[in-house]
């Protein structure tokens, strides 16, 4: 320190030297505090960078989960469409082969339906009852 040499040679008083030394120590403390603040700011920036990367990763995961859920919904809608039971003509259900909730392979018979308008019946009737038969 230059002031020490000036004090030794008698160019400045002890009081002036102490004043310079105090100012020097205060400036050194301010410099140390500024360096500590700089390190804290750098650590906060690093933490913020990690937080941004984590948020981006969570966003990517959320996007993937949404796409997965949409695909599952599309499959469910397709399955629902495939579960519609249709009949080729109007009629009366004569036999129900499966219950609600059962799994059925495509093309399997679920109901037996009779079209009563096109029904043909062949019956053996005793001759004594023929007079009582009506359409």
PDB file of C-alpha atoms in Angstrom:
ATOM      1  CA  UNK A   1       0.000   0.000   0.000  1.00  0.00           C
ATOM      2  CA  UNK A   2       1.401   3.378  -1.027  1.00  0.00           C
ATOM      3  CA  UNK A   3       0.147   5.240   2.065  1.00  0.00           C
ATOM      4  CA  UNK A   4       2.332   3.020   4.280  1.00  0.00           C
ATOM      5  CA  UNK A   5       5.440   4.255   2.523  1.00  0.00           C
ATOM      6  CA  UNK A   6       4.288   7.883   2.856  1.00  0.00           C
ATOM      7  CA  UNK A   7       3.673   7.355   6.586  1.00  0.00           C
ATOM      8  CA  UNK A   8       7.133   5.821   7.076  1.00  0.00           C
ATOM      9  CA  UNK A   9       8.806   8.714   5.320  1.00  0.00           C
ATOM     10  CA  UNK A  10       6.745  11.225   7.264  1.00  0.00           C
ATOM     11  CA  UNK A  11       4.785  12.716   4.406  1.00  0.00           C
ATOM     12  CA  UNK A  12       1.390  11.917   5.960  1.00  0.00           C
ATOM     13  CA  UNK A  13       0.199  11.698   9.540  1.00  0.00           C
ATOM     14  CA  UNK A  14      -0.948   8.549  11.329  1.00  0.00           C
ATOM     15  CA  UNK A  15      -4.490   9.926  11.280  1.00  0.00           C
ATOM     16  CA  UNK A  16      -4.399  10.318   7.487  1.00  0.00           C
ATOM     17  CA  UNK A  17      -2.931   6.844   7.159  1.00  0.00           C
ATOM     18  CA  UNK A  18      -5.691   5.363   9.330  1.00  0.00           C
ATOM     19  CA  UNK A  19      -8.265   7.203   7.206  1.00  0.00           C
ATOM     20  CA  UNK A  20      -6.766   5.793   4.004  1.00  0.00           C
ATOM     21  CA  UNK A  21      -6.500   2.323   5.515  1.00  0.00           C
ATOM     22  CA  UNK A  22     -10.155   2.438   6.649  1.00  0.00           C
ATOM     23  CA  UNK A  23     -11.261   3.594   3.194  1.00  0.00           C
ATOM     24  CA  UNK A  24      -9.161   0.803   1.648  1.00  0.00           C
ATOM     25  CA  UNK A  25     -10.692  -1.852   3.928  1.00  0.00           C
ATOM     26  CA  UNK A  26     -14.206  -0.508   3.215  1.00  0.00           C
ATOM     27  CA  UNK A  27     -13.534  -0.658  -0.530  1.00  0.00           C
ATOM     28  CA  UNK A  28     -12.129  -4.207  -0.133  1.00  0.00           C
ATOM     29  CA  UNK A  29     -15.291  -5.231   1.802  1.00  0.00           C
ATOM     30  CA  UNK A  30     -17.495  -3.709  -0.906  1.00  0.00           C
ATOM     31  CA  UNK A  31     -15.524  -5.587  -3.567  1.00  0.00           C
ATOM     32  CA  UNK A  32     -15.881  -8.854  -1.621  1.00  0.00           C
ATOM     33  CA  UNK A  33     -19.631  -8.226  -1.192  1.00  0.00           C
ATOM     34  CA  UNK A  34     -19.984  -7.477  -4.929  1.00  0.00           C
ATOM     35  CA  UNK A  35     -18.142 -10.705  -5.792  1.00  0.00           C
ATOM     36  CA  UNK A  36     -20.430 -12.631  -3.414  1.00  0.00           C
ATOM     37  CA  UNK A  37     -23.477 -11.029  -5.039  1.00  0.00           C
ATOM     38  CA  UNK A  38     -22.080 -11.960  -8.449  1.00  0.00           C
ATOM     39  CA  UNK A  39     -21.688 -15.603  -7.360  1.00  0.00           C
ATOM     40  CA  UNK A  40     -25.219 -15.587  -5.918  1.00  0.00           C
ATOM     41  CA  UNK A  41     -26.579 -14.148  -9.172  1.00  0.00           C
ATOM     42  CA  UNK A  42     -24.701 -16.768 -11.186  1.00  0.00           C
ATOM     43  CA  UNK A  43     -26.123 -19.515  -8.954  1.00  0.00           C
ATOM     44  CA  UNK A  44     -29.629 -18.081  -9.381  1.00  0.00           C
ATOM     45  CA  UNK A  45     -29.164 -18.013 -13.168  1.00  0.00           C
ATOM     46  CA  UNK A  46     -28.030 -21.650 -13.102  1.00  0.00           C
ATOM     47  CA  UNK A  47     -31.036 -22.566 -10.940  1.00  0.00           C
ATOM     48  CA  UNK A  48     -33.354 -20.686 -13.303  1.00  0.00           C
ATOM     49  CA  UNK A  49     -31.811 -22.501 -16.291  1.00  0.00           C
ATOM     50  CA  UNK A  50     -32.470 -25.849 -14.611  1.00  0.00           C
ATOM     51  CA  UNK A  51     -36.026 -24.760 -13.780  1.00  0.00           C
ATOM     52  CA  UNK A  52     -36.619 -23.790 -17.420  1.00  0.00           C
ATOM     53  CA  UNK A  53     -35.221 -27.131 -18.622  1.00  0.00           C
ATOM     54  CA  UNK A  54     -37.401 -28.998 -16.100  1.00  0.00           C
ATOM     55  CA  UNK A  55     -40.459 -27.031 -17.236  1.00  0.00           C
ATOM     56  CA  UNK A  56     -39.693 -27.833 -20.869  1.00  0.00           C
ATOM     57  CA  UNK A  57     -39.319 -31.508 -19.976  1.00  0.00           C
ATOM     58  CA  UNK A  58     -42.637 -31.463 -18.080  1.00  0.00           C
ATOM     59  CA  UNK A  59     -44.232 -29.743 -21.066  1.00  0.00           C
ATOM     60  CA  UNK A  60     -42.879 -32.432 -23.403  1.00  0.00           C
ATOM     61  CA  UNK A  61     -44.178 -35.148 -21.074  1.00  0.00           C
ATOM     62  CA  UNK A  62     -47.568 -33.429 -20.908  1.00  0.00           C
ATOM     63  CA  UNK A  63     -47.684 -33.181 -24.702  1.00  0.00           C
ATOM     64  CA  UNK A  64     -46.822 -36.877 -25.019  1.00  0.00           C
ATOM     65  CA  UNK A  65     -49.439 -37.828 -22.407  1.00  0.00           C
ATOM     66  CA  UNK A  66     -52.038 -35.755 -24.248  1.00  0.00           C
ATOM     67  CA  UNK A  67     -51.180 -37.460 -27.543  1.00  0.00           C
ATOM     68  CA  UNK A  68     -51.424 -40.835 -25.797  1.00  0.00           C
ATOM     69  CA  UNK A  69     -54.808 -39.919 -24.305  1.00  0.00           C
ATOM     70  CA  UNK A  70     -56.072 -38.727 -27.705  1.00  0.00           C
ATOM     71  CA  UNK A  71     -54.926 -42.004 -29.287  1.00  0.00           C
ATOM     72  CA  UNK A  72     -56.703 -43.971 -26.536  1.00  0.00           C
ATOM     73  CA  UNK A  73     -59.824 -41.889 -27.148  1.00  0.00           C
ATOM     74  CA  UNK A  74     -59.648 -42.617 -30.879  1.00  0.00           C
ATOM     75  CA  UNK A  75     -59.316 -46.335 -30.146  1.00  0.00           C
ATOM     76  CA  UNK A  76     -62.250 -46.182 -27.721  1.00  0.00           C
ATOM     77  CA  UNK A  77     -64.389 -44.325 -30.281  1.00  0.00           C
ATOM     78  CA  UNK A  78     -63.462 -46.868 -32.966  1.00  0.00           C
ATOM     79  CA  UNK A  79     -64.334 -49.703 -30.580  1.00  0.00           C
ATOM     80  CA  UNK A  80     -67.640 -48.036 -29.789  1.00  0.00           C
ATOM     81  CA  UNK A  81     -68.414 -47.724 -33.476  1.00  0.00           C
ATOM     82  CA  UNK A  82     -67.515 -51.396 -33.930  1.00  0.00           C
ATOM     83  CA  UNK A  83     -69.861 -52.441 -31.112  1.00  0.00           C
ATOM     84  CA  UNK A  84     -72.997 -51.188 -32.815  1.00  0.00           C
ATOM     85  CA  UNK A  85     -75.354 -54.096 -33.458  1.00  0.00           C
ATOM     86  CA  UNK A  86     -77.266 -53.730 -36.700  1.00  0.00           C
ATOM     87  CA  UNK A  87     -79.891 -55.934 -38.336  1.00  0.00           C
ATOM     88  CA  UNK A  88     -80.318 -56.290 -42.077  1.00  0.00           C
ATOM     89  CA  UNK A  89     -84.097 -55.917 -41.764  1.00  0.00           C
ATOM     90  CA  UNK A  90     -86.818 -55.142 -39.251  1.00  0.00           C
ATOM     91  CA  UNK A  91     -88.160 -58.005 -37.171  1.00  0.00           C
ATOM     92  CA  UNK A  92     -88.648 -59.548 -33.759  1.00  0.00           C
ATOM     93  CA  UNK A  93     -85.808 -60.776 -31.538  1.00  0.00           C
ATOM     94  CA  UNK A  94     -86.332 -64.499 -31.084  1.00  0.00           C
ATOM     95  CA  UNK A  95     -83.072 -65.373 -29.304  1.00  0.00           C
ATOM     96  CA  UNK A  96     -80.412 -63.362 -27.477  1.00  0.00           C
ATOM     97  CA  UNK A  97     -77.069 -65.224 -27.501  1.00  0.00           C
ATOM     98  CA  UNK A  98     -74.979 -62.715 -25.490  1.00  0.00           C
ATOM     99  CA  UNK A  99     -75.553 -60.378 -22.555  1.00  0.00           C
ATOM    100  CA  UNK A 100     -74.491 -56.741 -22.226  1.00  0.00           C
ATOM    101  CA  UNK A 101     -70.809 -56.446 -21.294  1.00  0.00           C
ATOM    102  CA  UNK A 102     -69.725 -59.766 -22.843  1.00  0.00           C
ATOM    103  CA  UNK A 103     -66.945 -59.795 -25.409  1.00  0.00           C
ATOM    104  CA  UNK A 104     -67.926 -60.983 -28.865  1.00  0.00           C
ATOM    105  CA  UNK A 105     -65.747 -61.645 -31.880  1.00  0.00           C
ATOM    106  CA  UNK A 106     -66.620 -59.715 -35.012  1.00  0.00           C
ATOM    107  CA  UNK A 107     -69.143 -61.532 -37.164  1.00  0.00           C
ATOM    108  CA  UNK A 108     -70.522 -63.615 -34.280  1.00  0.00           C
ATOM    109  CA  UNK A 109     -74.266 -63.993 -33.876  1.00  0.00           C
ATOM    110  CA  UNK A 110     -75.591 -61.979 -30.951  1.00  0.00           C
ATOM    111  CA  UNK A 111     -79.323 -62.070 -31.699  1.00  0.00           C
ATOM    112  CA  UNK A 112     -81.609 -64.208 -33.782  1.00  0.00           C
ATOM    113  CA  UNK A 113     -84.204 -61.984 -35.431  1.00  0.00           C
ATOM    114  CA  UNK A 114     -87.259 -63.093 -37.395  1.00  0.00           C
ATOM    115  CA  UNK A 115     -88.901 -60.966 -40.048  1.00  0.00           C
ATOM    116  CA  UNK A 116     -92.577 -61.643 -39.410  1.00  0.00           C
ATOM    117  CA  UNK A 117     -93.688 -60.159 -42.758  1.00  0.00           C
ATOM    118  CA  UNK A 118     -91.759 -62.758 -44.727  1.00  0.00           C
ATOM    119  CA  UNK A 119     -92.350 -65.665 -42.432  1.00  0.00           C
ATOM    120  CA  UNK A 120     -93.468 -68.926 -43.914  1.00  0.00           C
ATOM    121  CA  UNK A 121     -94.888 -71.497 -41.554  1.00  0.00           C
ATOM    122  CA  UNK A 122     -95.468 -75.127 -42.314  1.00  0.00           C
ATOM    123  CA  UNK A 123     -97.536 -76.987 -39.771  1.00  0.00           C
ATOM    124  CA  UNK A 124     -98.997 -80.430 -39.656  1.00  0.00           C
ATOM    125  CA  UNK A 125    -102.626 -80.129 -38.535  1.00  0.00           C
ATOM    126  CA  UNK A 126    -105.091 -82.862 -37.879  1.00  0.00           C
ATOM    127  CA  UNK A 127    -107.940 -82.748 -40.395  1.00  0.00           C
ATOM    128  CA  UNK A 128    -110.497 -82.222 -37.660  1.00  0.00           C
ATOM    129  CA  UNK A 129    -108.984 -78.820 -36.822  1.00  0.00           C
ATOM    130  CA  UNK A 130    -108.643 -77.447 -40.374  1.00  0.00           C
ATOM    131  CA  UNK A 131    -111.990 -75.617 -40.231  1.00  0.00           C
ATOM    132  CA  UNK A 132    -110.760 -73.549 -37.220  1.00  0.00           C
ATOM    133  CA  UNK A 133    -107.517 -72.255 -38.842  1.00  0.00           C
ATOM    134  CA  UNK A 134    -107.438 -68.578 -39.797  1.00  0.00           C
ATOM    135  CA  UNK A 135    -104.697 -66.343 -41.192  1.00  0.00           C
TER     136      UNK A 135
END
